[in-house]
Amino acid sequence: MARFAFLVIGDTQYLFDGERERPDLLERTFSQAREIARSCQTGPVAHVIHVGDVTEHGWAQECESAATVLAQGCRSLGAGMSVVAGNHDIDQATDDSRGTTPFLRAFGPHGDLVQALSEAGLSQTPVVTGPGGYSTWKVLPVGGDEALRVAVLTLDWRPTQQTYRWAQELLAAHPQLPTVLVTHDVALHHRDSDGVPTGPGELTEHGERLIQVLAGHEQVFLVLGGHEWPSTRLRSQGREIHAVNYQELPYGGGGAARLYCFDTDRGQCEVVSFSPGASDGTVLASVAARRALALARPQDQFRFPLPASLGGQKRPWQADGLELLMEESDPQVLASSELTLELGDRHVMELEISLPRTMPDSWQVIMCRLTSGLSAPDGSPEPLAALSLSTENFLGWQAYLAGAQGGTGPGQRPWAETWQTSHELEVGAQVTVVISGGWSQAGDGAPQDAAARACGLWVDGDRVGRDDGHSRLPLLAGPWRWRVGAGEYGGQEADPFQGRLTRLRVWGSGGTVSSPH
């Protein structure tokens, strides 16, 4: 297992704007990143990336001041850094054949920042410099594993055709090396006349050109930029594309930045956006700042799957070592059908769901296990198991389970029940739900710890907090008929689901399944 993080800093131009400087906010960015990495156990910060518009004018004084703060921050993290030029850092009418600039002297391959990091022993990675000196290629050992490497390819604000060819040749020479590409201008949100973002994010004109250049280079799994605000996330040709920019927020974003937390064991990257300025007394005095700097949008806090070269999997990590018993994505089958699905001890179910576009006025059942004319062990008319949507728009998993050790001892009963509940979800949200249970044979020590970690209910990768801990027991033996799209009450179909189930996958350690009908 390897864990490591990249610190990604968006446009800081309002923090280095002539005499109007707030370098202290950027200093706090590094100290808070270090604290988040420690408390969240993300692993070390392996590299720092600035997506451009470091300064407002690209003046020598601004560049020198920013380079000093960035070097100090990198030394505190023990990490190297990559910086790309934004349109405010250079003459935006030029391409990377523009020659020497204050930006290049501060952040180029032989600039002030590189020299300061080299003196601190932080520039050990060989750097390949592109035409003009504004683009670079670095291969980073990450996660403390010399065999695990990630490339960072930076491109200028406006690369020449010669630079594009240089980049394509590097990518063609390293087709299996997971690569992060950084350039200033990639994606945006359109806004209405009031400045409110409308619709999903989309590529800019330069972003579209870049995607054409990347055609056939699937190892580029993540593209980072800035320039446009608010921060935007989209996917194109299977890769993540993010514009990271908080300059529209009060105090130039208050030092807002992101940690990209890579976990190769789970094959996913957790994106944590944060604003150290939110704890600054001056900033806290602003109502607008307190509202904006919470950074609670889905485009600010999210996770995404990594490529196979970084542990990415086509199955949830809870299903490792289990056999795929069924996979169904036919909308007609998933709208209303029944199937026979016998699950042994270990079982994992993954459901991709579109919730109803209105708040439920009664409970709805997405999938349930039928009693087949029998009663639940406590005499309830409810099904033997059900994934339901409540009138408060939370998801819940209720299931009758086999009691521990057969339940034959004094005061024990031969069955148990689990009831796990999510928080209230957004109306109409598209969510992925994972239900995992049945580690009843886990003994003392590490196996028991593994059972506690792997059993439960997850919504979009987050384990629900309202969990009774019983799910490591196997499902109760008995009828193995299941219904999707509705529930059961007293043996009769009830509580139909008003949203859509778009995919159902089931894994198990032993077990059988028959086709839905």
Short mmCIF file of C-alpha atoms in Angstrom, two decimals:
data_model
loop_
_atom_site.label_atom_id
_atom_site.label_comp_id
_atom_site.label_asym_id
_atom_site.label_seq_id
_atom_site.Cartn_x
_atom_site.Cartn_y
_atom_site.Cartn_z
CA MET A 1 0.00 0.00 0.00
CA ALA A 2 1.23 3.52 -0.79
CA ARG A 3 -0.23 6.82 0.31
CA PHE A 4 1.04 10.20 -0.75
CA ALA A 5 -0.34 13.63 -1.58
CA PHE A 6 0.15 16.48 -4.01
CA LEU A 7 -0.48 20.02 -2.77
CA VAL A 8 -2.12 21.98 -5.62
CA ILE A 9 -2.24 25.76 -5.36
CA GLY A 10 -4.55 27.82 -7.57
CA ASP A 11 -4.16 31.39 -8.83
CA THR A 12 -2.51 33.49 -6.10
CA GLN A 13 -2.26 36.70 -8.15
CA TYR A 14 -4.19 38.79 -5.61
CA LEU A 15 -1.73 37.79 -2.89
CA PHE A 16 1.22 39.18 -4.92
CA ASP A 17 -0.15 42.37 -6.44
CA GLY A 18 2.46 45.12 -6.29
CA GLU A 19 2.47 46.61 -2.80
CA ARG A 20 -0.81 44.85 -1.98
CA GLU A 21 0.67 41.61 -0.69
CA ARG A 22 -0.65 38.93 1.66
CA PRO A 23 2.19 36.37 1.68
CA ASP A 24 1.13 35.32 5.18
CA LEU A 25 -1.99 33.64 3.75
CA LEU A 26 0.14 31.50 1.43
CA GLU A 27 2.45 30.66 4.35
CA ARG A 28 -0.61 29.35 6.18
CA THR A 29 -1.49 27.25 3.13
CA PHE A 30 1.62 25.14 3.68
CA SER A 31 1.20 24.84 7.45
CA GLN A 32 -2.44 23.74 7.10
CA ALA A 33 -1.56 21.30 4.32
CA ARG A 34 1.00 19.74 6.62
CA GLU A 35 -1.58 19.46 9.42
CA ILE A 36 -4.24 17.95 7.14
CA ALA A 37 -1.77 15.43 5.77
CA ARG A 38 -0.81 14.44 9.31
CA SER A 39 -4.30 14.24 10.80
CA CYS A 40 -5.85 12.51 7.77
CA GLN A 41 -2.87 10.13 7.40
CA THR A 42 -2.65 10.89 3.71
CA GLY A 43 1.02 10.01 3.57
CA PRO A 44 3.74 12.55 2.81
CA VAL A 45 3.22 15.50 0.48
CA ALA A 46 5.33 14.26 -2.42
CA HIS A 47 5.13 17.34 -4.63
CA VAL A 48 3.69 20.87 -4.80
CA ILE A 49 2.03 22.20 -7.96
CA HIS A 50 1.07 25.80 -8.76
CA VAL A 51 -1.31 26.06 -11.72
CA GLY A 52 -0.25 29.59 -12.74
CA ASP A 53 -1.10 33.25 -12.24
CA VAL A 54 1.28 33.25 -9.33
CA THR A 55 1.40 37.04 -9.51
CA GLU A 56 -0.81 39.87 -10.74
CA HIS A 57 1.62 41.57 -13.14
CA GLY A 58 4.64 39.28 -13.46
CA TRP A 59 6.85 42.05 -12.09
CA ALA A 60 10.26 41.07 -10.73
CA GLN A 61 9.38 42.13 -7.16
CA GLU A 62 6.16 40.09 -7.22
CA CYS A 63 7.91 37.00 -8.61
CA GLU A 64 10.78 37.23 -6.12
CA SER A 65 8.39 37.61 -3.17
CA ALA A 66 6.28 34.64 -4.30
CA ALA A 67 9.36 32.47 -4.92
CA THR A 68 10.60 33.18 -1.39
CA VAL A 69 7.29 32.13 0.22
CA LEU A 70 6.93 29.04 -1.99
CA ALA A 71 10.51 27.92 -1.24
CA GLN A 72 9.92 28.28 2.49
CA GLY A 73 6.69 26.29 2.24
CA CYS A 74 8.29 23.50 0.21
CA ARG A 75 11.12 23.24 2.73
CA SER A 76 8.55 22.87 5.53
CA LEU A 77 6.92 19.97 3.64
CA GLY A 78 10.16 18.45 2.38
CA ALA A 79 8.81 18.49 -1.17
CA GLY A 80 9.82 19.78 -4.57
CA MET A 81 7.62 21.95 -6.76
CA SER A 82 6.37 22.58 -10.29
CA VAL A 83 5.08 26.01 -11.39
CA VAL A 84 3.45 26.92 -14.70
CA ALA A 85 3.10 30.39 -16.20
CA GLY A 86 -0.34 31.98 -16.24
CA ASN A 87 -1.48 34.87 -18.40
CA HIS A 88 -0.78 37.35 -15.56
CA ASP A 89 2.76 36.05 -15.07
CA ILE A 90 3.93 36.88 -18.60
CA ASP A 91 2.71 38.81 -21.65
CA GLN A 92 -0.42 36.81 -22.46
CA ALA A 93 -0.14 37.68 -26.15
CA THR A 94 3.06 35.61 -26.43
CA ASP A 95 3.84 31.91 -26.60
CA ASP A 96 6.74 30.09 -24.96
CA SER A 97 9.24 31.48 -27.47
CA ARG A 98 8.96 34.82 -25.63
CA GLY A 99 12.43 34.56 -24.10
CA THR A 100 13.56 35.51 -20.59
CA THR A 101 11.08 37.13 -18.19
CA PRO A 102 11.03 37.87 -14.44
CA PHE A 103 8.80 34.79 -14.11
CA LEU A 104 11.39 32.55 -15.80
CA ARG A 105 14.16 33.99 -13.63
CA ALA A 106 12.13 33.19 -10.52
CA PHE A 107 10.49 29.87 -11.45
CA GLY A 108 12.30 28.52 -14.50
CA PRO A 109 14.65 25.51 -14.56
CA HIS A 110 17.55 27.64 -13.27
CA GLY A 111 15.49 30.17 -11.34
CA ASP A 112 15.40 31.37 -7.75
CA LEU A 113 12.92 28.72 -6.59
CA VAL A 114 14.87 25.81 -8.05
CA GLN A 115 18.10 27.14 -6.58
CA ALA A 116 16.55 27.51 -3.11
CA LEU A 117 15.10 23.99 -3.23
CA SER A 118 18.38 22.55 -4.49
CA GLU A 119 20.22 24.12 -1.56
CA ALA A 120 17.68 22.43 0.72
CA GLY A 121 18.23 19.06 -1.00
CA LEU A 122 14.75 19.04 -2.57
CA SER A 123 15.59 19.08 -6.29
CA GLN A 124 16.95 15.57 -6.71
CA THR A 125 14.51 14.63 -9.48
CA PRO A 126 16.00 15.10 -12.97
CA VAL A 127 14.13 17.74 -14.96
CA VAL A 128 13.69 17.69 -18.73
CA THR A 129 13.07 21.22 -19.99
CA GLY A 130 10.94 21.95 -23.01
CA PRO A 131 11.59 24.46 -25.81
CA GLY A 132 11.75 28.01 -24.47
CA GLY A 133 12.29 26.86 -20.88
CA TYR A 134 8.67 27.29 -19.74
CA SER A 135 7.63 23.60 -19.85
CA THR A 136 9.09 20.72 -17.84
CA TRP A 137 8.93 16.95 -17.36
CA LYS A 138 9.65 15.33 -14.00
CA VAL A 139 9.37 11.70 -12.89
CA LEU A 140 8.73 11.51 -9.15
CA PRO A 141 9.21 8.51 -6.84
CA VAL A 142 6.13 8.59 -4.59
CA GLY A 143 4.77 6.82 -1.54
CA GLY A 144 8.19 5.70 -0.32
CA ASP A 145 8.30 3.05 -3.05
CA GLU A 146 11.10 3.40 -5.59
CA ALA A 147 9.12 1.26 -8.03
CA LEU A 148 6.10 3.59 -7.85
CA ARG A 149 6.50 6.72 -9.95
CA VAL A 150 4.29 9.52 -11.26
CA ALA A 151 5.29 11.97 -13.99
CA VAL A 152 4.40 15.66 -13.84
CA LEU A 153 4.32 17.37 -17.23
CA THR A 154 3.94 21.17 -17.18
CA LEU A 155 3.10 23.23 -20.26
CA ASP A 156 3.27 26.96 -20.81
CA TRP A 157 0.26 29.27 -21.02
CA ARG A 158 0.49 29.01 -24.81
CA PRO A 159 2.84 26.27 -26.07
CA THR A 160 4.32 26.43 -29.54
CA GLN A 161 3.92 23.55 -31.98
CA GLN A 162 7.51 22.62 -31.15
CA THR A 163 6.58 22.29 -27.45
CA TYR A 164 3.54 20.18 -28.26
CA ARG A 165 5.74 17.81 -30.29
CA TRP A 166 8.22 17.65 -27.42
CA ALA A 167 5.41 16.72 -25.01
CA GLN A 168 3.98 14.09 -27.35
CA GLU A 169 7.38 12.48 -27.81
CA LEU A 170 7.86 12.23 -24.03
CA LEU A 171 4.42 10.71 -23.56
CA ALA A 172 4.99 8.26 -26.41
CA ALA A 173 8.24 7.16 -24.77
CA HIS A 174 6.51 6.49 -21.40
CA PRO A 175 3.12 4.93 -22.27
CA GLN A 176 2.77 3.06 -18.96
CA LEU A 177 3.84 5.89 -16.64
CA PRO A 178 0.89 7.58 -14.85
CA THR A 179 1.10 11.27 -15.67
CA VAL A 180 -0.34 14.52 -14.33
CA LEU A 181 -0.40 17.34 -16.87
CA VAL A 182 -0.47 20.95 -15.64
CA THR A 183 -1.20 24.03 -17.77
CA HIS A 184 -2.97 27.23 -16.83
CA ASP A 185 -6.02 27.25 -19.12
CA VAL A 186 -8.15 24.09 -19.41
CA ALA A 187 -11.77 24.34 -18.22
CA LEU A 188 -14.46 26.76 -17.09
CA HIS A 189 -18.00 27.21 -15.81
CA HIS A 190 -20.26 29.51 -17.82
CA ARG A 191 -21.97 32.10 -15.63
CA ASP A 192 -25.24 34.00 -15.91
CA SER A 193 -25.59 37.80 -15.78
CA ASP A 194 -25.39 37.64 -11.98
CA GLY A 195 -22.13 35.69 -12.09
CA VAL A 196 -23.72 32.43 -10.92
CA PRO A 197 -22.25 29.27 -12.54
CA THR A 198 -24.68 27.56 -14.92
CA GLY A 199 -24.54 24.00 -16.17
CA PRO A 200 -21.61 21.60 -15.90
CA GLY A 201 -18.00 22.52 -16.49
CA GLU A 202 -16.63 22.42 -20.02
CA LEU A 203 -13.31 22.69 -21.81
CA THR A 204 -11.96 26.06 -22.88
CA GLU A 205 -10.72 26.54 -26.42
CA HIS A 206 -7.16 25.88 -25.26
CA GLY A 207 -8.40 22.89 -23.24
CA GLU A 208 -9.98 21.38 -26.35
CA ARG A 209 -6.71 21.81 -28.22
CA LEU A 210 -4.87 20.12 -25.37
CA ILE A 211 -7.23 17.13 -25.35
CA GLN A 212 -6.55 16.68 -29.07
CA VAL A 213 -2.82 16.63 -28.35
CA LEU A 214 -3.39 14.01 -25.63
CA ALA A 215 -5.37 11.67 -27.88
CA GLY A 216 -3.85 8.21 -27.59
CA HIS A 217 -1.91 9.06 -24.42
CA GLU A 218 -4.17 7.39 -21.88
CA GLN A 219 -1.53 7.48 -19.15
CA VAL A 220 -2.41 11.16 -18.59
CA PHE A 221 -5.12 10.51 -15.99
CA LEU A 222 -5.32 14.02 -14.51
CA VAL A 223 -5.13 17.49 -16.10
CA LEU A 224 -4.84 20.51 -13.79
CA GLY A 225 -5.29 24.18 -14.60
CA GLY A 226 -6.60 27.41 -13.13
CA HIS A 227 -7.40 30.71 -14.89
CA GLU A 228 -11.21 30.47 -14.79
CA TRP A 229 -13.35 30.53 -11.68
CA PRO A 230 -15.08 29.05 -9.82
CA SER A 231 -13.14 25.79 -9.61
CA THR A 232 -14.45 23.26 -12.11
CA ARG A 233 -14.36 19.50 -12.52
CA LEU A 234 -15.17 17.45 -15.61
CA ARG A 235 -14.19 14.23 -17.33
CA SER A 236 -13.11 13.90 -20.96
CA GLN A 237 -11.97 10.71 -22.69
CA GLY A 238 -11.81 8.95 -19.32
CA ARG A 239 -9.51 11.45 -17.60
CA GLU A 240 -10.14 13.94 -14.83
CA ILE A 241 -9.84 17.64 -15.78
CA HIS A 242 -9.82 20.22 -12.98
CA ALA A 243 -9.61 24.00 -12.95
CA VAL A 244 -8.33 24.94 -9.47
CA ASN A 245 -8.92 28.65 -8.80
CA TYR A 246 -10.25 30.42 -5.71
CA GLN A 247 -9.27 33.99 -6.57
CA GLU A 248 -12.92 35.09 -6.81
CA LEU A 249 -13.33 34.49 -3.09
CA PRO A 250 -12.71 37.20 -0.48
CA TYR A 251 -9.04 37.93 0.26
CA GLY A 252 -7.97 36.35 -3.01
CA GLY A 253 -9.14 32.96 -1.78
CA GLY A 254 -7.49 33.37 1.62
CA GLY A 255 -4.72 30.97 0.62
CA ALA A 256 -7.25 28.31 -0.47
CA ALA A 257 -5.65 25.22 -2.00
CA ARG A 258 -6.12 21.48 -2.39
CA LEU A 259 -4.55 18.27 -1.27
CA TYR A 260 -4.81 15.43 -3.80
CA CYS A 261 -4.53 12.41 -1.50
CA PHE A 262 -3.55 9.26 -3.42
CA ASP A 263 -4.31 5.83 -1.95
CA THR A 264 -3.02 3.05 -4.18
CA ASP A 265 -4.46 0.39 -1.88
CA ARG A 266 -7.98 1.56 -2.62
CA GLY A 267 -7.13 2.87 -6.08
CA GLN A 268 -8.65 6.28 -5.48
CA CYS A 269 -7.70 9.91 -4.98
CA GLU A 270 -9.41 12.04 -2.35
CA VAL A 271 -9.50 15.77 -3.10
CA VAL A 272 -9.54 17.96 0.01
CA SER A 273 -10.01 21.69 -0.61
CA PHE A 274 -9.22 23.98 2.32
CA SER A 275 -8.78 27.65 3.15
CA PRO A 276 -6.37 28.59 5.92
CA GLY A 277 -7.68 32.16 5.65
CA ALA A 278 -10.91 30.96 7.25
CA SER A 279 -9.08 30.98 10.61
CA ASP A 280 -7.60 34.45 10.12
CA GLY A 281 -9.17 37.10 12.36
CA THR A 282 -9.39 39.69 9.61
CA VAL A 283 -11.01 37.25 7.22
CA LEU A 284 -13.44 35.92 9.83
CA ALA A 285 -14.78 39.42 10.32
CA SER A 286 -16.24 39.20 6.80
CA VAL A 287 -19.63 37.48 6.49
CA ALA A 288 -19.04 36.93 2.77
CA ALA A 289 -15.69 35.30 3.51
CA ARG A 290 -17.15 32.94 6.11
CA ARG A 291 -19.78 31.82 3.62
CA ALA A 292 -17.49 31.43 0.63
CA LEU A 293 -14.42 29.93 2.26
CA ALA A 294 -16.29 26.86 3.53
CA LEU A 295 -15.48 25.27 0.13
CA ALA A 296 -18.37 22.84 0.39
CA ARG A 297 -19.28 22.45 -3.31
CA PRO A 298 -19.05 19.02 -4.97
CA GLN A 299 -16.38 20.57 -7.23
CA ASP A 300 -14.25 21.24 -4.13
CA GLN A 301 -14.62 18.06 -2.07
CA PHE A 302 -14.71 14.78 -4.00
CA ARG A 303 -12.84 11.61 -4.90
CA PHE A 304 -12.08 9.91 -8.19
CA PRO A 305 -10.73 6.49 -9.24
CA LEU A 306 -7.08 6.14 -10.15
CA PRO A 307 -5.73 4.27 -13.19
CA ALA A 308 -4.69 0.65 -12.86
CA SER A 309 -1.03 1.73 -12.68
CA LEU A 310 -1.85 3.44 -9.36
CA GLY A 311 -4.01 0.69 -7.92
CA GLY A 312 -7.25 1.57 -9.67
CA GLN A 313 -9.75 -1.28 -9.81
CA LYS A 314 -12.92 -2.01 -11.69
CA ARG A 315 -14.50 -3.23 -8.48
CA PRO A 316 -14.93 -1.68 -5.03
CA TRP A 317 -12.03 -2.43 -2.71
CA GLN A 318 -14.38 -4.20 -0.30
CA ALA A 319 -14.85 -6.94 -2.92
CA ASP A 320 -11.17 -7.85 -3.18
CA GLY A 321 -10.78 -11.62 -3.39
CA LEU A 322 -14.46 -12.28 -4.05
CA GLU A 323 -16.13 -13.78 -7.11
CA LEU A 324 -18.37 -11.60 -9.28
CA LEU A 325 -21.78 -13.30 -9.07
CA MET A 326 -23.83 -10.94 -11.19
CA GLU A 327 -23.72 -7.67 -13.10
CA GLU A 328 -26.84 -6.05 -14.51
CA SER A 329 -27.27 -2.63 -16.15
CA ASP A 330 -30.38 -3.17 -18.29
CA PRO A 331 -32.75 -0.36 -17.18
CA GLN A 332 -35.83 -2.47 -17.91
CA VAL A 333 -34.58 -5.33 -15.73
CA LEU A 334 -33.54 -3.00 -12.94
CA ALA A 335 -36.83 -1.08 -12.96
CA SER A 336 -38.82 -4.04 -11.63
CA SER A 337 -37.72 -7.68 -11.50
CA GLU A 338 -36.97 -10.60 -9.21
CA LEU A 339 -33.93 -12.84 -9.02
CA THR A 340 -32.50 -15.69 -7.04
CA LEU A 341 -29.31 -14.64 -5.32
CA GLU A 342 -27.82 -16.89 -2.64
CA LEU A 343 -25.04 -15.20 -0.70
CA GLY A 344 -22.59 -17.12 1.45
CA ASP A 345 -20.60 -15.58 4.28
CA ARG A 346 -18.76 -12.74 2.54
CA HIS A 347 -20.87 -10.56 0.24
CA VAL A 348 -20.65 -7.15 -1.41
CA MET A 349 -23.37 -5.39 -3.37
CA GLU A 350 -22.74 -2.24 -5.41
CA LEU A 351 -25.67 -0.18 -6.69
CA GLU A 352 -25.54 2.92 -8.89
CA ILE A 353 -28.66 4.95 -8.21
CA SER A 354 -30.34 8.15 -9.40
CA LEU A 355 -32.49 9.41 -6.53
CA PRO A 356 -35.97 10.90 -7.20
CA ARG A 357 -36.05 14.55 -8.23
CA THR A 358 -38.57 15.36 -5.50
CA MET A 359 -38.44 14.74 -1.77
CA PRO A 360 -40.04 11.35 -0.97
CA ASP A 361 -43.45 11.57 0.73
CA SER A 362 -43.23 7.91 1.79
CA TRP A 363 -40.52 5.28 2.18
CA GLN A 364 -39.28 3.74 -1.07
CA VAL A 365 -37.38 0.47 -1.47
CA ILE A 366 -34.62 0.14 -4.04
CA MET A 367 -33.88 -3.56 -3.47
CA CYS A 368 -35.11 -6.10 -0.93
CA ARG A 369 -34.85 -9.75 0.05
CA LEU A 370 -38.25 -11.43 0.01
CA THR A 371 -39.61 -13.63 2.80
CA SER A 372 -41.29 -15.91 0.22
CA GLY A 373 -44.41 -16.32 2.35
CA LEU A 374 -42.54 -16.76 5.63
CA SER A 375 -42.27 -14.26 8.46
CA ALA A 376 -39.18 -12.38 9.51
CA PRO A 377 -37.63 -13.94 12.64
CA ASP A 378 -39.23 -11.33 14.91
CA GLY A 379 -42.61 -11.65 13.19
CA SER A 380 -42.27 -8.37 11.28
CA PRO A 381 -44.11 -8.02 7.94
CA GLU A 382 -41.00 -6.32 6.56
CA PRO A 383 -38.64 -8.06 4.09
CA LEU A 384 -35.56 -9.98 5.26
CA ALA A 385 -33.30 -7.20 3.96
CA ALA A 386 -33.86 -3.89 2.21
CA LEU A 387 -32.00 -0.89 0.87
CA SER A 388 -34.51 1.93 1.31
CA LEU A 389 -34.91 5.67 0.79
CA SER A 390 -36.60 7.45 3.68
CA THR A 391 -38.94 10.45 3.66
CA GLU A 392 -35.92 12.47 4.84
CA ASN A 393 -34.01 11.41 1.70
CA PHE A 394 -31.46 9.27 3.48
CA LEU A 395 -30.47 5.75 2.45
CA GLY A 396 -30.74 2.89 4.91
CA TRP A 397 -29.74 -0.78 4.88
CA GLN A 398 -31.73 -3.10 7.15
CA ALA A 399 -31.08 -6.84 7.21
CA TYR A 400 -31.68 -9.87 9.41
CA LEU A 401 -28.41 -11.67 10.13
CA ALA A 402 -27.29 -15.00 11.52
CA GLY A 403 -26.46 -14.65 15.23
CA ALA A 404 -22.87 -14.89 16.44
CA GLN A 405 -21.65 -18.48 16.86
CA GLY A 406 -25.09 -19.77 15.96
CA GLY A 407 -26.74 -17.96 18.87
CA THR A 408 -27.15 -21.08 21.03
CA GLY A 409 -25.71 -19.79 24.31
CA PRO A 410 -27.72 -18.49 27.31
CA GLY A 411 -29.35 -15.17 26.50
CA GLN A 412 -28.44 -15.45 22.83
CA ARG A 413 -30.81 -15.70 19.89
CA PRO A 414 -30.10 -17.36 16.55
CA TRP A 415 -30.46 -14.10 14.62
CA ALA A 416 -29.43 -10.46 14.73
CA GLU A 417 -30.42 -7.31 12.87
CA THR A 418 -28.40 -4.49 11.36
CA TRP A 419 -29.68 -1.00 10.57
CA GLN A 420 -27.27 1.44 8.94
CA THR A 421 -28.28 4.91 7.81
CA SER A 422 -26.74 7.68 5.73
CA HIS A 423 -27.12 11.42 6.17
CA GLU A 424 -29.77 13.32 4.18
CA LEU A 425 -28.82 13.38 0.50
CA GLU A 426 -29.46 15.98 -2.17
CA VAL A 427 -32.71 15.55 -4.09
CA GLY A 428 -32.00 13.96 -7.47
CA ALA A 429 -28.42 13.05 -6.57
CA GLN A 430 -26.62 10.27 -8.45
CA VAL A 431 -24.91 8.04 -5.90
CA THR A 432 -22.98 4.78 -5.72
CA VAL A 433 -23.86 2.57 -2.75
CA VAL A 434 -21.74 -0.32 -1.48
CA ILE A 435 -23.13 -2.82 1.04
CA SER A 436 -20.54 -5.16 2.52
CA GLY A 437 -20.93 -7.80 5.21
CA GLY A 438 -20.48 -11.36 6.37
CA TRP A 439 -17.05 -11.67 7.96
CA SER A 440 -18.42 -13.85 10.72
CA GLN A 441 -15.34 -16.08 10.81
CA ALA A 442 -12.90 -13.25 11.60
CA GLY A 443 -10.92 -14.07 14.71
CA ASP A 444 -8.85 -11.99 17.06
CA GLY A 445 -6.27 -9.42 16.01
CA ALA A 446 -5.74 -8.32 12.44
CA PRO A 447 -8.57 -10.38 10.84
CA GLN A 448 -11.08 -8.77 13.20
CA ASP A 449 -9.68 -5.34 12.36
CA ALA A 450 -10.03 -6.16 8.67
CA ALA A 451 -13.65 -7.22 9.21
CA ALA A 452 -14.48 -3.97 10.97
CA ARG A 453 -12.88 -2.00 8.13
CA ALA A 454 -14.49 -3.91 5.26
CA CYS A 455 -18.09 -4.35 6.51
CA GLY A 456 -20.71 -1.62 6.47
CA LEU A 457 -22.57 0.76 4.16
CA TRP A 458 -20.83 3.32 1.92
CA VAL A 459 -22.40 6.14 -0.09
CA ASP A 460 -20.12 7.62 -2.76
CA GLY A 461 -17.11 6.12 -0.99
CA ASP A 462 -17.99 7.57 2.42
CA ARG A 463 -18.80 5.08 5.13
CA VAL A 464 -22.04 6.04 6.86
CA GLY A 465 -21.62 7.18 10.44
CA ARG A 466 -24.86 5.66 11.75
CA ASP A 467 -23.67 2.03 11.84
CA ASP A 468 -24.41 -0.52 14.55
CA GLY A 469 -21.38 -2.66 13.67
CA HIS A 470 -23.36 -5.88 13.18
CA SER A 471 -22.79 -6.18 9.43
CA ARG A 472 -19.80 -8.51 9.78
CA LEU A 473 -22.33 -11.30 10.47
CA PRO A 474 -23.64 -13.23 7.44
CA LEU A 475 -27.17 -12.83 6.16
CA LEU A 476 -29.78 -15.04 7.79
CA ALA A 477 -30.26 -18.38 6.05
CA GLY A 478 -33.55 -18.93 4.32
CA PRO A 479 -35.25 -17.94 1.07
CA TRP A 480 -32.94 -16.22 -1.40
CA ARG A 481 -35.44 -14.36 -3.57
CA TRP A 482 -34.73 -10.67 -4.20
CA ARG A 483 -36.77 -7.87 -5.75
CA VAL A 484 -35.32 -4.74 -7.34
CA GLY A 485 -37.34 -1.56 -7.80
CA ALA A 486 -39.77 -2.12 -4.93
CA GLY A 487 -40.15 -3.63 -1.47
CA GLU A 488 -42.44 -6.04 0.35
CA TYR A 489 -44.88 -5.76 3.22
CA GLY A 490 -46.77 -8.76 4.56
CA GLY A 491 -45.75 -10.79 1.54
CA GLN A 492 -47.12 -8.23 -0.93
CA GLU A 493 -45.19 -5.88 -3.21
CA ALA A 494 -44.99 -2.39 -1.72
CA ASP A 495 -43.07 0.90 -1.56
CA PRO A 496 -41.96 1.21 -5.21
CA PHE A 497 -38.81 3.20 -5.91
CA GLN A 498 -39.44 6.46 -7.80
CA GLY A 499 -35.83 7.00 -8.86
CA ARG A 500 -33.69 4.79 -11.11
CA LEU A 501 -31.32 1.93 -10.39
CA THR A 502 -28.79 2.03 -13.24
CA ARG A 503 -26.36 -0.76 -12.31
CA LEU A 504 -26.23 -3.64 -9.85
CA ARG A 505 -23.14 -5.76 -9.19
CA VAL A 506 -22.79 -8.49 -6.58
CA TRP A 507 -19.71 -10.35 -5.32
CA GLY A 508 -19.52 -13.26 -2.88
CA SER A 509 -17.40 -16.03 -1.42
CA GLY A 510 -19.49 -18.87 -2.71
CA GLY A 511 -23.11 -18.36 -3.64
CA THR A 512 -25.29 -18.64 -6.70
CA VAL A 513 -27.42 -16.37 -8.83
CA SER A 514 -30.07 -16.92 -11.47
CA SER A 515 -31.09 -14.44 -14.13
CA PRO A 516 -33.65 -11.76 -13.22
CA HIS A 517 -37.13 -12.18 -14.62
#
